XYZ file of C-alpha atoms in Angstrom:
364
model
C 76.350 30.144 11.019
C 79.704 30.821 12.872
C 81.183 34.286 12.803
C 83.888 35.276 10.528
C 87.180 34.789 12.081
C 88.971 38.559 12.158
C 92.003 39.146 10.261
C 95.320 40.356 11.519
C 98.135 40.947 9.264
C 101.797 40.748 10.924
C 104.350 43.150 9.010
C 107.785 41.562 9.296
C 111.132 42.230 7.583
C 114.844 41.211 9.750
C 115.815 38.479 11.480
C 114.893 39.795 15.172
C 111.110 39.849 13.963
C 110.772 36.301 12.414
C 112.260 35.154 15.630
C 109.361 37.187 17.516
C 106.973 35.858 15.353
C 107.512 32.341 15.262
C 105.722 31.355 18.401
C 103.384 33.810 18.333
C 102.138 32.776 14.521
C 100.816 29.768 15.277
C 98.738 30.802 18.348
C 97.370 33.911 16.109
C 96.441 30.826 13.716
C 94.036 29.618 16.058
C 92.331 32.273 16.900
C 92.374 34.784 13.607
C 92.684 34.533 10.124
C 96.652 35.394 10.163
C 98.514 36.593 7.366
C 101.744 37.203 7.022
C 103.985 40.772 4.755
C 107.425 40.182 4.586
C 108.831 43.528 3.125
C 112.164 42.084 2.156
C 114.247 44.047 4.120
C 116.384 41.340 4.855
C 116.885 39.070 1.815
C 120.021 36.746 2.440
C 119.083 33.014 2.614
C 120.925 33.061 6.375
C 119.213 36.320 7.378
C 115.548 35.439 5.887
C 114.590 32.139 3.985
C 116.624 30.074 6.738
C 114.416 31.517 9.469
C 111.338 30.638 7.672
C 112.444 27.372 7.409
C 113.978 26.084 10.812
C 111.180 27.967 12.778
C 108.698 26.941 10.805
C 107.161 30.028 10.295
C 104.403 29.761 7.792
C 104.986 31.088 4.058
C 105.087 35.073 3.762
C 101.457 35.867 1.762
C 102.984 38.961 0.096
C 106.979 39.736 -0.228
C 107.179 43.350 -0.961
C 110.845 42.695 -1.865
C 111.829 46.200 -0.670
C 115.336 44.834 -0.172
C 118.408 47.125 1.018
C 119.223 50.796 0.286
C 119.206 54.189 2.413
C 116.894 54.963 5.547
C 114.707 56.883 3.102
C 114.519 54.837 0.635
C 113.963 51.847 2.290
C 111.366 53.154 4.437
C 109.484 55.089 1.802
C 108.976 51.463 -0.118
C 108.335 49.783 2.651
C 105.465 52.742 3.346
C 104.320 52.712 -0.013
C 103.835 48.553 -1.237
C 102.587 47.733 2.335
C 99.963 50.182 1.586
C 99.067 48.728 -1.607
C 99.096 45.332 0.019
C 97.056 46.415 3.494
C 94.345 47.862 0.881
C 93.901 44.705 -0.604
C 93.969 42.270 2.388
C 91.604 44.664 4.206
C 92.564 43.658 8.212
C 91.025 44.242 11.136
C 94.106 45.132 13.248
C 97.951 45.084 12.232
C 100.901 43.776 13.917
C 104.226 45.347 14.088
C 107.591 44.051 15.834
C 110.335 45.636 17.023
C 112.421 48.996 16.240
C 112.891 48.327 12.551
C 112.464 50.948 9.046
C 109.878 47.628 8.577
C 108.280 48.570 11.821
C 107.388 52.033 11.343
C 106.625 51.918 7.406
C 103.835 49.193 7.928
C 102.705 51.186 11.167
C 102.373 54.453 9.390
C 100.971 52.681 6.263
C 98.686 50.809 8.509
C 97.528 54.340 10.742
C 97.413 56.701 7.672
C 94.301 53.645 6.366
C 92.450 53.524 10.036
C 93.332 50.416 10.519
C 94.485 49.489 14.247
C 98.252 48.672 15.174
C 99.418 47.015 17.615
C 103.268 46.886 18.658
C 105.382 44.404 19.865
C 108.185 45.045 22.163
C 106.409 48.608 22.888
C 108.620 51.070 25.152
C 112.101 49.969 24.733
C 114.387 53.412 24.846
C 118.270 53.564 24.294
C 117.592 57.391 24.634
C 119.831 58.206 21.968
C 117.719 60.205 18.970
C 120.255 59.619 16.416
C 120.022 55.855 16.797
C 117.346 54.941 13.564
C 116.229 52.198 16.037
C 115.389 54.753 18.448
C 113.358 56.865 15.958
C 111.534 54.134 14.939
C 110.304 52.539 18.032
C 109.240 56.254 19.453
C 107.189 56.604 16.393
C 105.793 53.470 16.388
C 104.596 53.410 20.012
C 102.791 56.739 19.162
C 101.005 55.184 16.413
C 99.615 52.094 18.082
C 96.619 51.206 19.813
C 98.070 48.330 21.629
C 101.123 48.380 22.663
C 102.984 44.868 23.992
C 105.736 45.988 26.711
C 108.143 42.917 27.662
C 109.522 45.299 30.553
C 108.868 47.164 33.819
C 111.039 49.882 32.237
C 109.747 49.873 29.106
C 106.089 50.486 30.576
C 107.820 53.361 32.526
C 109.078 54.994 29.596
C 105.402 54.727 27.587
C 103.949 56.176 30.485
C 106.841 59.090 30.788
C 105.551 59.781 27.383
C 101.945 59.948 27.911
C 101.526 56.799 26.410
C 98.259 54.957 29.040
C 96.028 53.471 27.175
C 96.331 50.327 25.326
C 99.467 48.742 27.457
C 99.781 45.052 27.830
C 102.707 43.461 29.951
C 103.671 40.687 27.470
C 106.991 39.080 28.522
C 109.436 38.176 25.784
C 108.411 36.211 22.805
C 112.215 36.086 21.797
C 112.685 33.946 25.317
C 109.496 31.846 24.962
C 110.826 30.740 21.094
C 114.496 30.415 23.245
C 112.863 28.241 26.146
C 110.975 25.993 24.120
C 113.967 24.802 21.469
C 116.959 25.041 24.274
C 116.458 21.159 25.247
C 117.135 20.723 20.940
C 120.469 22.976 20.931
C 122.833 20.335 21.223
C 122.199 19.085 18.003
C 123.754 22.037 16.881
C 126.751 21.962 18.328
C 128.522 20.420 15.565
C 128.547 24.545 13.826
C 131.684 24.765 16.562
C 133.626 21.844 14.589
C 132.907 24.073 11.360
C 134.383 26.673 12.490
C 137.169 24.884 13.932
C 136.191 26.150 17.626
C 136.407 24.027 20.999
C 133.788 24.868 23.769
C 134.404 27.801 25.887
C 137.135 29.006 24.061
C 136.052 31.035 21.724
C 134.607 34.726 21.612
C 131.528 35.498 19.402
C 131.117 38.723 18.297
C 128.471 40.184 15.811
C 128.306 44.275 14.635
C 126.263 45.538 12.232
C 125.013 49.147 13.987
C 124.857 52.073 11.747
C 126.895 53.932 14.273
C 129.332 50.719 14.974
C 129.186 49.361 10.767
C 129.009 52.828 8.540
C 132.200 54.994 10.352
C 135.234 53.478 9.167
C 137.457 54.885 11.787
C 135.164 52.856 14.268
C 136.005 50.192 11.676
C 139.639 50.448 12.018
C 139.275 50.560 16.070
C 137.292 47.382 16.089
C 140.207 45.614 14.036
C 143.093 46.837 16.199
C 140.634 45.701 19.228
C 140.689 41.994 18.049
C 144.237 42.286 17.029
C 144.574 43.036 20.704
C 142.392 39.777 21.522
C 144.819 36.553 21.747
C 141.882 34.257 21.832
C 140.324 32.831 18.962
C 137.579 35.443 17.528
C 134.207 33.968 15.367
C 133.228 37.093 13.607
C 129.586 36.593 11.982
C 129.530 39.708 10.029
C 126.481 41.385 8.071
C 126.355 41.620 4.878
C 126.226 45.352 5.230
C 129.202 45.465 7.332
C 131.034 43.287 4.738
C 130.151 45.509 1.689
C 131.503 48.818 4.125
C 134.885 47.141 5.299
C 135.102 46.557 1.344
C 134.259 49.871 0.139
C 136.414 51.278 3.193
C 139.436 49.004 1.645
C 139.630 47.243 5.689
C 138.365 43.875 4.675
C 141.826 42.550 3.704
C 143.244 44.355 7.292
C 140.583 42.659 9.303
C 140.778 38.710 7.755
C 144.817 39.352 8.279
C 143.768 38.918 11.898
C 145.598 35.920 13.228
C 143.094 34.981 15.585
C 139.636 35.899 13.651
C 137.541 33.829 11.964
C 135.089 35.571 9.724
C 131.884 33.681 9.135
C 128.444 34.292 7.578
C 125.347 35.079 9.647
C 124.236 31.613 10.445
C 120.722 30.450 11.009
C 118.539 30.806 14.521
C 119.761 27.223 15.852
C 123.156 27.224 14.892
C 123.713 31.270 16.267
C 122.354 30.110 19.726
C 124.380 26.673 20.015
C 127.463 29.073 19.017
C 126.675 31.698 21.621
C 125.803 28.962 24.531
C 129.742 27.413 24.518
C 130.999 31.147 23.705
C 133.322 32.389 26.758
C 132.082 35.786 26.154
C 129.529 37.454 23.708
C 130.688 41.148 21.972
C 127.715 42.318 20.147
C 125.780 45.434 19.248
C 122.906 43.253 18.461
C 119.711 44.269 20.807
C 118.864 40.491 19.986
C 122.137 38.610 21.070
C 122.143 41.263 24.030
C 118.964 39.241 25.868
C 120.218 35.852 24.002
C 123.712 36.099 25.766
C 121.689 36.800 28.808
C 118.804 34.094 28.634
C 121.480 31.709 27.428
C 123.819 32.395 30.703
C 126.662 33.328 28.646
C 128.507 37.043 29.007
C 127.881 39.740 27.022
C 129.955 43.108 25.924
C 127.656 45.188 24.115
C 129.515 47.382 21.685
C 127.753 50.384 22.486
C 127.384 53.345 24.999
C 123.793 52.552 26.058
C 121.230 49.636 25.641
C 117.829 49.982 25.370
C 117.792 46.668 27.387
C 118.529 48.092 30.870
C 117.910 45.044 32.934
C 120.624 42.902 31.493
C 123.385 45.315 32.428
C 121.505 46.166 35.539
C 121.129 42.098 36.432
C 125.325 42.196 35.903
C 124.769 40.045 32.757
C 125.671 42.738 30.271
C 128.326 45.559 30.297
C 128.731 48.067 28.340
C 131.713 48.630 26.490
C 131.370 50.724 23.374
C 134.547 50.094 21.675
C 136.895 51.039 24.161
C 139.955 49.087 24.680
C 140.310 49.622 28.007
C 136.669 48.122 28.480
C 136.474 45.317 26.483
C 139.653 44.169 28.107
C 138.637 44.795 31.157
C 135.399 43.110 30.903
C 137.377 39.777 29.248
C 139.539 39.503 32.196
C 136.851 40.020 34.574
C 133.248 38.899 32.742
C 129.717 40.056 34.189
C 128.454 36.860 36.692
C 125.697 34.814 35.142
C 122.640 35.587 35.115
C 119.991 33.293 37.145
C 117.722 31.549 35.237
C 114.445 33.535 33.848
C 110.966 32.448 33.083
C 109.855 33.300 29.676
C 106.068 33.445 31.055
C 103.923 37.037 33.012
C 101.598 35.764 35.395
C 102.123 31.493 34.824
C 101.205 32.630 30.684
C 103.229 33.006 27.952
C 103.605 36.050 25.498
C 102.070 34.643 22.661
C 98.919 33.658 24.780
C 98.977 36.925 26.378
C 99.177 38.937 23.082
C 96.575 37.152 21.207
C 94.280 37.371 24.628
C 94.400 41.199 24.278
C 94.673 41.134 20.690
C 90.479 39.499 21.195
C 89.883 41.568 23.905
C 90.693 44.911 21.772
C 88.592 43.367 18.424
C 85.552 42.370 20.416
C 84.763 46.065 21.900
């Protein structure tokens, strides 16, 4: 009689973490019983149920339709239904991704039953405490027993912490997913004619950053910023930062922008054929930070700091915060290009190397 195959439940929740997922789901498929928790943190068809479907990620097995609300809130439901739903599906190790309130609700959940976590994209630091990001990777990494770094630094910083045991260099799974549809992008590129955008001449920006999207008078800065900006401007705004520029009565100031184009978030294909013919990238998105840089295209991070050191120190990245002065600067003169990367550590790629120590750690 063949042995049971072992069951590992991945907890996922935002866009960033069904783009990690989707090529490592279908290598956990063939080697484990894989389920998948979607807590519902995200909910928008462009922000969830299109990710799902272009990436073919297989069919959540429980929604805990958490949806949106305050830090505490959100978390505490998260905590509470994946619980109820970890109880039931009874797995033998639990899979976490990224810096999310999903990511440390289903890892505290998961370490308050016994039940083993592991962590993808372990280690990353921004070393800024008030950042919720920040909080919740820390956390996280202090709950798992396996902990997936995709960078020299980030293995630095676990170690810094006392963190030894349990480390796996995995690469980037947001890369591998990148590498393997790039040759399929151009059949995307018809998203620029929607917009009404020619190649190259364009800047994409995305904010949705509690520090960047909740402070209206950083609200009010980043509208007299692309006032400033005589090229055309593709905004792709959260819903989050939409409802705040309402409730802040700046939604009216901001689409009286000659030059901006406020969009929807737009689904995983259609996002990276937009931000391969951008001329420049300004984001506070962790995600579109290593996009912009895999993709060759330059990025202004709307922040003080990134957690993702080695695209500002590779000159692909600079960061501006939302300084004038910077962002200017940085337009007229954009970070070189980066040279192309390799999505794989050691001729493998992350999801191989994942799942490999994901058996290793299950067989002891």
């Amino acid at each position: 009689m063949s042995r049971q195959r072992k069951t590992v439940v991945s907890v996922v929740g935002a866009r960033p973490q069904f783009i990690k997922l989707a090529p490592l789901a279908p290598v956990l498929d063939q080697r484990f019983r894989h389920r998948i928790i979607h807590s519902g943190q995200h909910y928008d068809y462009e922000l969830s149920q299109a990710f799902f479907g272009q990436l073919r990620i297989p069919a959540p097995d429980i929604k805990l339709k958490v949806g949106s609300g305050s830090h505490g809130r959100q978390t505490g439901q998260i905590l509470e239904r994946s619980e109820t739903a970890l109880i039931k599906m009874k797995p033998d190790m639990v899979l976490v991704y990224g810096d999310t309130n999903t990511t440390l609700a289903a890892a505290l959940a998961a370490a308050k039953l016994h039940l083993p976590v592991g962590h993808v994209e372990a280690g990353l630091r921004s070393f800024r405490v008030d950042m919720p990001e920040e909080i919740n990777r820390t956390l996280t990494d202090h709950l798992s027993a396996l902990l997936f770094y995709p960078t020299a630094a980030a293995r630095d910083n676990l170690r810094r912490e006392g963190i030894t045991r349990g480390l796996t260099a995995s690469g980037d799974l947001m890369y591998e997913l990148l590498a393997s549809v790039r040759p399929s992008l151009p059949e995307y590129a018809a998203v620029l004619n929607h917009f009404g955008l020619e190649k190259e001449k364009y800047i994409l920006v995305t904010m949705h950053r509690v520090e960047n999207a909740d402070d209206p008078d950083r609200l009010r800065l980043f509208i007299d910023i692309a006032r400033s900006i005589k090229e055309p401007i593709l905004f792709l705004a959260h819903p989050r930062t939409i409802g705040n520029l309402r409730r802040h009565k700046l939604l009216g100031k901001l689409r009286a922008v000659p030059n901006l184009i406020l969009g929807r978030p737009q689904p995983y294909f259609e996002t990276l054929a937009l931000a391969g013919h951008a001329r420049a990238i300004m984001t506070d998105s962790g995600g579109l930070q290593k996009e912009a840089c895999f993709l060759g295209r330059p990025c202004l991070t709307l922040r003080p700091e990134t957690e993702w050191v080695e695209t500002v120190t590779s000159g692909a990245n600079t960061l501006v915060d939302l300084s004038p002065a910077k962002i200017h600067r940085a337009l007229r003169r954009p970070p070189q290009r980066r040279a192309r990367l390799s999505a794989a550590v050691g001729g493998r790629l992350p999801s191989r190397l994942i799942t490999a120590a994901i058996e290793r750690y299950l067989r002891r």
